[in-house]
PDB file of C-alpha atoms in Angstrom:
ATOM      1  CA  THR A 265     102.607  96.391 183.792  1.00 95.00           C
ATOM      2  CA  ILE A 266     105.699  95.591 181.737  1.00 93.00           C
ATOM      3  CA  ASN A 267     107.454  94.024 184.733  1.00 91.00           C
ATOM      4  CA  ALA A 268     104.307  92.066 185.646  1.00 94.00           C
ATOM      5  CA  MET A 269     104.507  89.776 182.628  1.00 95.00           C
ATOM      6  CA  ALA A 270     105.808  86.223 182.823  1.00 96.00           C
ATOM      7  CA  ARG A 271     106.241  83.187 180.617  1.00 95.00           C
ATOM      8  CA  ASN A 272     104.895  79.704 181.334  1.00 96.00           C
ATOM      9  CA  PHE A 273     107.886  77.522 180.460  1.00 95.00           C
ATOM     10  CA  ALA A 274     105.735  74.421 180.036  1.00 96.00           C
ATOM     11  CA  THR A 275     103.495  75.976 177.365  1.00 96.00           C
ATOM     12  CA  ASN A 276     105.653  78.951 176.323  1.00 95.00           C
ATOM     13  CA  ALA A 277     102.555  81.143 176.809  1.00 95.00           C
ATOM     14  CA  VAL A 278     102.937  84.735 177.970  1.00 94.00           C
ATOM     15  CA  ILE A 279     101.110  85.492 181.202  1.00 97.00           C
ATOM     16  CA  ASP A 280     100.031  89.124 181.045  1.00 96.00           C
ATOM     17  CA  PRO A 281      97.366  89.965 183.646  1.00 96.00           C
ATOM     18  CA  PHE A 282      97.759  93.769 183.391  1.00 96.00           C
ATOM     19  CA  GLY A 283      98.252  94.448 179.663  1.00 95.00           C
ATOM     20  CA  GLY A 284     102.022  94.790 179.847  1.00 96.00           C
ATOM     21  CA  LYS A 285     102.557  93.558 176.287  1.00 95.00           C
ATOM     22  CA  ASN A 286     100.341  96.320 174.912  1.00 96.00           C
ATOM     23  CA  ASP A 287     102.113  98.906 177.095  1.00 97.00           C
ATOM     24  CA  LEU A 288     105.494  97.607 175.928  1.00 95.00           C
ATOM     25  CA  GLU A 289     104.450  97.943 172.293  1.00 96.00           C
ATOM     26  CA  LYS A 290     103.240 101.490 172.967  1.00 97.00           C
ATOM     27  CA  LYS A 291     106.344 102.254 175.091  1.00 97.00           C
ATOM     28  CA  THR A 292     104.121 103.221 178.022  1.00 97.00           C
ATOM     29  CA  LEU A 293     105.148 102.896 181.655  1.00 97.00           C
ATOM     30  CA  ARG A 294     102.090 102.196 183.789  1.00 96.00           C
ATOM     31  CA  VAL A 295     101.972 101.096 187.402  1.00 96.00           C
ATOM     32  CA  VAL A 296      99.925  98.031 188.349  1.00 95.00           C
ATOM     33  CA  SER A 297      98.817  99.489 191.682  1.00 94.00           C
ATOM     34  CA  PHE A 298      98.837 103.111 192.760  1.00 90.00           C
ATOM     35  CA  GLN A 299      99.768 101.936 196.268  1.00 94.00           C
ATOM     36  CA  ALA A 300     103.137 100.833 194.891  1.00 94.00           C
ATOM     37  CA  PHE A 301     104.668 104.300 195.312  1.00 97.00           C
ATOM     38  CA  ARG A 302     103.504 104.598 198.911  1.00 96.00           C
ATOM     39  CA  GLU A 303     104.733 101.081 199.716  1.00 96.00           C
ATOM     40  CA  ASP A 304     108.200 101.830 198.282  1.00 96.00           C
ATOM     41  CA  PRO A 305     108.840 105.433 197.188  1.00 97.00           C
ATOM     42  CA  LEU A 306     112.044 104.312 195.440  1.00 97.00           C
ATOM     43  CA  ARG A 307     109.715 103.031 192.710  1.00 96.00           C
ATOM     44  CA  ILE A 308     109.192 106.662 191.711  1.00 97.00           C
ATOM     45  CA  LEU A 309     112.884 106.992 190.899  1.00 97.00           C
ATOM     46  CA  ARG A 310     112.961 103.565 189.303  1.00 96.00           C
ATOM     47  CA  GLY A 311     110.096 104.636 187.033  1.00 97.00           C
ATOM     48  CA  ILE A 312     111.952 107.819 186.136  1.00 98.00           C
ATOM     49  CA  GLN A 313     115.142 106.008 185.204  1.00 96.00           C
ATOM     50  CA  PHE A 314     113.224 103.324 183.259  1.00 96.00           C
ATOM     51  CA  SER A 315     111.427 106.074 181.358  1.00 97.00           C
ATOM     52  CA  ALA A 316     114.704 107.815 180.501  1.00 97.00           C
ATOM     53  CA  ARG A 317     116.763 104.692 179.758  1.00 96.00           C
ATOM     54  CA  PHE A 318     114.182 102.865 177.671  1.00 96.00           C
ATOM     55  CA  ASP A 319     112.449 105.877 176.096  1.00 96.00           C
ATOM     56  CA  LEU A 320     109.105 105.157 177.771  1.00 97.00           C
ATOM     57  CA  THR A 321     106.254 107.593 178.257  1.00 97.00           C
ATOM     58  CA  ILE A 322     104.785 107.551 181.745  1.00 98.00           C
ATOM     59  CA  ASP A 323     101.016 107.018 181.753  1.00 97.00           C
ATOM     60  CA  PRO A 324      99.324 110.268 182.947  1.00 97.00           C
ATOM     61  CA  ALA A 325      97.531 108.575 185.882  1.00 97.00           C
ATOM     62  CA  THR A 326     100.806 106.916 186.932  1.00 97.00           C
ATOM     63  CA  LEU A 327     102.603 110.265 186.713  1.00 97.00           C
ATOM     64  CA  GLU A 328      99.931 111.846 188.903  1.00 97.00           C
ATOM     65  CA  GLU A 329     100.399 109.144 191.549  1.00 97.00           C
ATOM     66  CA  MET A 330     104.155 109.644 191.414  1.00 97.00           C
ATOM     67  CA  LYS A 331     103.592 113.343 192.145  1.00 97.00           C
ATOM     68  CA  LYS A 332     101.320 112.544 195.093  1.00 97.00           C
ATOM     69  CA  ALA A 333     103.869 110.163 196.626  1.00 97.00           C
ATOM     70  CA  ALA A 334     106.917 112.364 195.870  1.00 97.00           C
ATOM     71  CA  PRO A 335     107.303 113.696 199.453  1.00 97.00           C
ATOM     72  CA  LEU A 336     107.869 110.115 200.618  1.00 97.00           C
ATOM     73  CA  VAL A 337     111.173 109.951 198.742  1.00 96.00           C
ATOM     74  CA  LYS A 338     112.741 111.530 201.852  1.00 95.00           C
ATOM     75  CA  THR A 339     112.273 108.147 203.570  1.00 96.00           C
ATOM     76  CA  VAL A 340     114.469 106.297 201.048  1.00 97.00           C
ATOM     77  CA  SER A 341     118.125 105.674 201.899  1.00 96.00           C
ATOM     78  CA  ALA A 342     120.748 107.707 200.075  1.00 96.00           C
ATOM     79  CA  GLU A 343     122.395 104.513 198.827  1.00 97.00           C
ATOM     80  CA  ARG A 344     119.229 103.317 197.079  1.00 97.00           C
ATOM     81  CA  ILE A 345     118.655 106.754 195.548  1.00 97.00           C
ATOM     82  CA  ALA A 346     122.275 106.923 194.349  1.00 96.00           C
ATOM     83  CA  GLU A 347     121.923 103.554 192.625  1.00 97.00           C
ATOM     84  CA  GLU A 348     118.857 104.702 190.663  1.00 97.00           C
ATOM     85  CA  VAL A 349     120.605 107.953 189.702  1.00 96.00           C
ATOM     86  CA  ARG A 350     123.663 105.951 188.568  1.00 96.00           C
ATOM     87  CA  LYS A 351     121.360 103.899 186.316  1.00 97.00           C
ATOM     88  CA  LEU A 352     119.761 107.114 185.058  1.00 97.00           C
ATOM     89  CA  PHE A 353     123.201 108.240 183.875  1.00 97.00           C
ATOM     90  CA  LEU A 354     123.170 105.235 181.514  1.00 96.00           C
ATOM     91  CA  ALA A 355     120.318 106.783 179.519  1.00 96.00           C
ATOM     92  CA  GLU A 356     121.181 108.270 176.154  1.00 95.00           C
ATOM     93  CA  ARG A 357     119.642 111.502 177.421  1.00 97.00           C
ATOM     94  CA  PRO A 358     119.818 111.525 181.241  1.00 98.00           C
ATOM     95  CA  SER A 359     118.213 114.973 181.166  1.00 98.00           C
ATOM     96  CA  ARG A 360     114.858 113.253 180.589  1.00 98.00           C
ATOM     97  CA  GLY A 361     115.059 111.828 184.100  1.00 98.00           C
ATOM     98  CA  PHE A 362     116.047 115.079 185.767  1.00 98.00           C
ATOM     99  CA  ILE A 363     113.307 116.963 183.919  1.00 98.00           C
ATOM    100  CA  LEU A 364     110.838 114.321 185.146  1.00 98.00           C
ATOM    101  CA  MET A 365     112.173 114.762 188.694  1.00 98.00           C
ATOM    102  CA  ASP A 366     111.397 118.457 188.362  1.00 98.00           C
ATOM    103  CA  GLN A 367     107.884 117.797 186.988  1.00 97.00           C
ATOM    104  CA  ILE A 368     107.129 115.269 189.723  1.00 97.00           C
ATOM    105  CA  GLY A 369     108.466 117.493 192.504  1.00 97.00           C
ATOM    106  CA  LEU A 370     111.500 115.431 193.526  1.00 97.00           C
ATOM    107  CA  LEU A 371     114.218 117.860 192.506  1.00 96.00           C
ATOM    108  CA  PRO A 372     114.068 120.086 195.642  1.00 96.00           C
ATOM    109  CA  ASP A 373     114.512 117.060 197.925  1.00 95.00           C
ATOM    110  CA  LEU A 374     117.103 115.165 195.877  1.00 96.00           C
ATOM    111  CA  PHE A 375     119.033 117.933 194.110  1.00 96.00           C
ATOM    112  CA  PRO A 376     118.126 121.235 195.791  1.00 96.00           C
ATOM    113  CA  GLU A 377     120.915 123.194 194.095  1.00 95.00           C
ATOM    114  CA  LEU A 378     119.623 122.107 190.678  1.00 96.00           C
ATOM    115  CA  ALA A 379     116.056 122.951 191.665  1.00 97.00           C
ATOM    116  CA  GLU A 380     117.154 126.489 192.559  1.00 96.00           C
ATOM    117  CA  ASN A 381     118.264 126.988 188.946  1.00 96.00           C
ATOM    118  CA  VAL A 382     114.868 126.203 187.401  1.00 96.00           C
ATOM    119  CA  GLY A 383     113.659 129.478 185.892  1.00 93.00           C
ATOM    120  CA  VAL A 384     116.918 131.354 186.483  1.00 92.00           C
ATOM    121  CA  GLU A 385     117.698 133.375 183.372  1.00 88.00           C
ATOM    122  CA  GLN A 386     121.026 132.858 181.654  1.00 81.00           C
ATOM    123  CA  GLY A 387     121.069 135.927 179.447  1.00 71.00           C
ATOM    124  CA  ASN A 388     121.957 135.461 175.789  1.00 66.00           C
ATOM    125  CA  LYS A 389     122.904 131.790 175.925  1.00 66.00           C
ATOM    126  CA  PHE A 390     122.104 129.349 173.131  1.00 67.00           C
ATOM    127  CA  ARG A 391     118.332 128.737 172.811  1.00 75.00           C
ATOM    128  CA  ASN A 392     117.695 131.178 175.661  1.00 80.00           C
ATOM    129  CA  ASP A 393     117.450 128.288 178.145  1.00 88.00           C
ATOM    130  CA  ASP A 394     117.206 128.890 181.854  1.00 92.00           C
ATOM    131  CA  VAL A 395     120.166 127.641 183.897  1.00 94.00           C
ATOM    132  CA  PHE A 396     118.477 124.297 184.587  1.00 95.00           C
ATOM    133  CA  MET A 397     117.792 123.531 180.908  1.00 94.00           C
ATOM    134  CA  HIS A 398     121.300 124.675 179.960  1.00 93.00           C
ATOM    135  CA  THR A 399     122.621 122.235 182.565  1.00 95.00           C
ATOM    136  CA  MET A 400     120.465 119.461 181.086  1.00 96.00           C
ATOM    137  CA  ARG A 401     121.985 120.083 177.641  1.00 94.00           C
ATOM    138  CA  VAL A 402     125.491 119.981 179.094  1.00 95.00           C
ATOM    139  CA  LEU A 403     124.647 116.756 180.953  1.00 97.00           C
ATOM    140  CA  ASP A 404     123.404 115.089 177.763  1.00 97.00           C
ATOM    141  CA  ALA A 405     126.529 116.199 175.894  1.00 95.00           C
ATOM    142  CA  SER A 406     128.728 114.795 178.665  1.00 96.00           C
ATOM    143  CA  ARG A 407     126.955 111.471 178.222  1.00 96.00           C
ATOM    144  CA  LYS A 408     127.235 111.014 174.497  1.00 93.00           C
ATOM    145  CA  ASP A 409     128.920 113.827 172.539  1.00 91.00           C
ATOM    146  CA  SER A 410     131.578 112.318 170.266  1.00 88.00           C
ATOM    147  CA  ALA A 411     133.710 115.466 170.640  1.00 91.00           C
ATOM    148  CA  ILE A 412     134.151 114.740 174.359  1.00 91.00           C
ATOM    149  CA  VAL A 413     137.004 112.323 175.011  1.00 87.00           C
ATOM    150  CA  MET A 414     135.575 110.806 178.192  1.00 92.00           C
ATOM    151  CA  ALA A 415     131.871 111.061 177.306  1.00 91.00           C
ATOM    152  CA  GLY A 416     129.831 108.813 179.587  1.00 92.00           C
ATOM    153  CA  ASP A 417     132.364 108.880 182.419  1.00 92.00           C
ATOM    154  CA  LEU A 418     130.486 109.134 185.725  1.00 93.00           C
ATOM    155  CA  GLU A 419     132.734 111.835 187.200  1.00 94.00           C
ATOM    156  CA  LEU A 420     132.467 113.923 184.030  1.00 95.00           C
ATOM    157  CA  MET A 421     128.690 113.603 184.042  1.00 96.00           C
ATOM    158  CA  LEU A 422     128.509 114.625 187.699  1.00 96.00           C
ATOM    159  CA  ALA A 423     130.720 117.627 186.924  1.00 96.00           C
ATOM    160  CA  ALA A 424     128.373 118.555 184.067  1.00 96.00           C
ATOM    161  CA  LEU A 425     125.336 118.180 186.326  1.00 97.00           C
ATOM    162  CA  PHE A 426     126.743 120.492 188.990  1.00 96.00           C
ATOM    163  CA  HIS A 427     128.810 122.919 186.893  1.00 95.00           C
ATOM    164  CA  ASP A 428     126.368 125.832 187.332  1.00 94.00           C
ATOM    165  CA  VAL A 429     124.738 125.104 190.695  1.00 94.00           C
ATOM    166  CA  GLY A 430     125.947 128.364 192.198  1.00 93.00           C
ATOM    167  CA  LYS A 431     124.293 130.612 189.629  1.00 92.00           C
ATOM    168  CA  ALA A 432     120.927 130.920 191.370  1.00 92.00           C
ATOM    169  CA  ARG A 433     122.589 132.278 194.500  1.00 91.00           C
ATOM    170  CA  THR A 434     125.338 134.348 192.913  1.00 90.00           C
ATOM    171  CA  LYS A 435     124.097 135.745 189.604  1.00 82.00           C
ATOM    172  CA  ARG A 436     124.077 139.500 189.276  1.00 79.00           C
ATOM    173  CA  PHE A 437     123.373 141.756 186.296  1.00 72.00           C
ATOM    174  CA  SER A 438     124.886 145.159 186.014  1.00 74.00           C
ATOM    175  CA  PRO A 439     123.945 147.725 183.355  1.00 76.00           C
TER     176      PRO A 439
END
């Protein structure tokens, strides 16, 4: 709805057929048509990165439609997916997008190694996070932590994202 607004340059009036101004004020991301995700499944990822970058809450009905269309993401080219993920890394907290990918069901198709770490215990780590949530904290730190010299660097953020991907397959506990 936010992207469906326009301005009439002759009268300076805002044209808002779907209530985008109200959604913008409430910081709500709502799709105009539920067919949009089936027509172009990349819109699911675009919605995720918009939500993360602009601190928007996805309308529950929109989120449900994203979940239903999630399997179609396999039809989107890797280049288009990579571009949306690159934009997601611009968010202050990119973890919001990856957590949404998990909630929507995209993580196993787009980042299977990350998906394997959801629910994997870490032991006595800070906050008792599972490996996935620990990784999300590291990712956010790599984006913005002032103690990190190259915070926000794409390669550093990718390293943070994948630093523990082997844990689900290799972790062992011994008394």
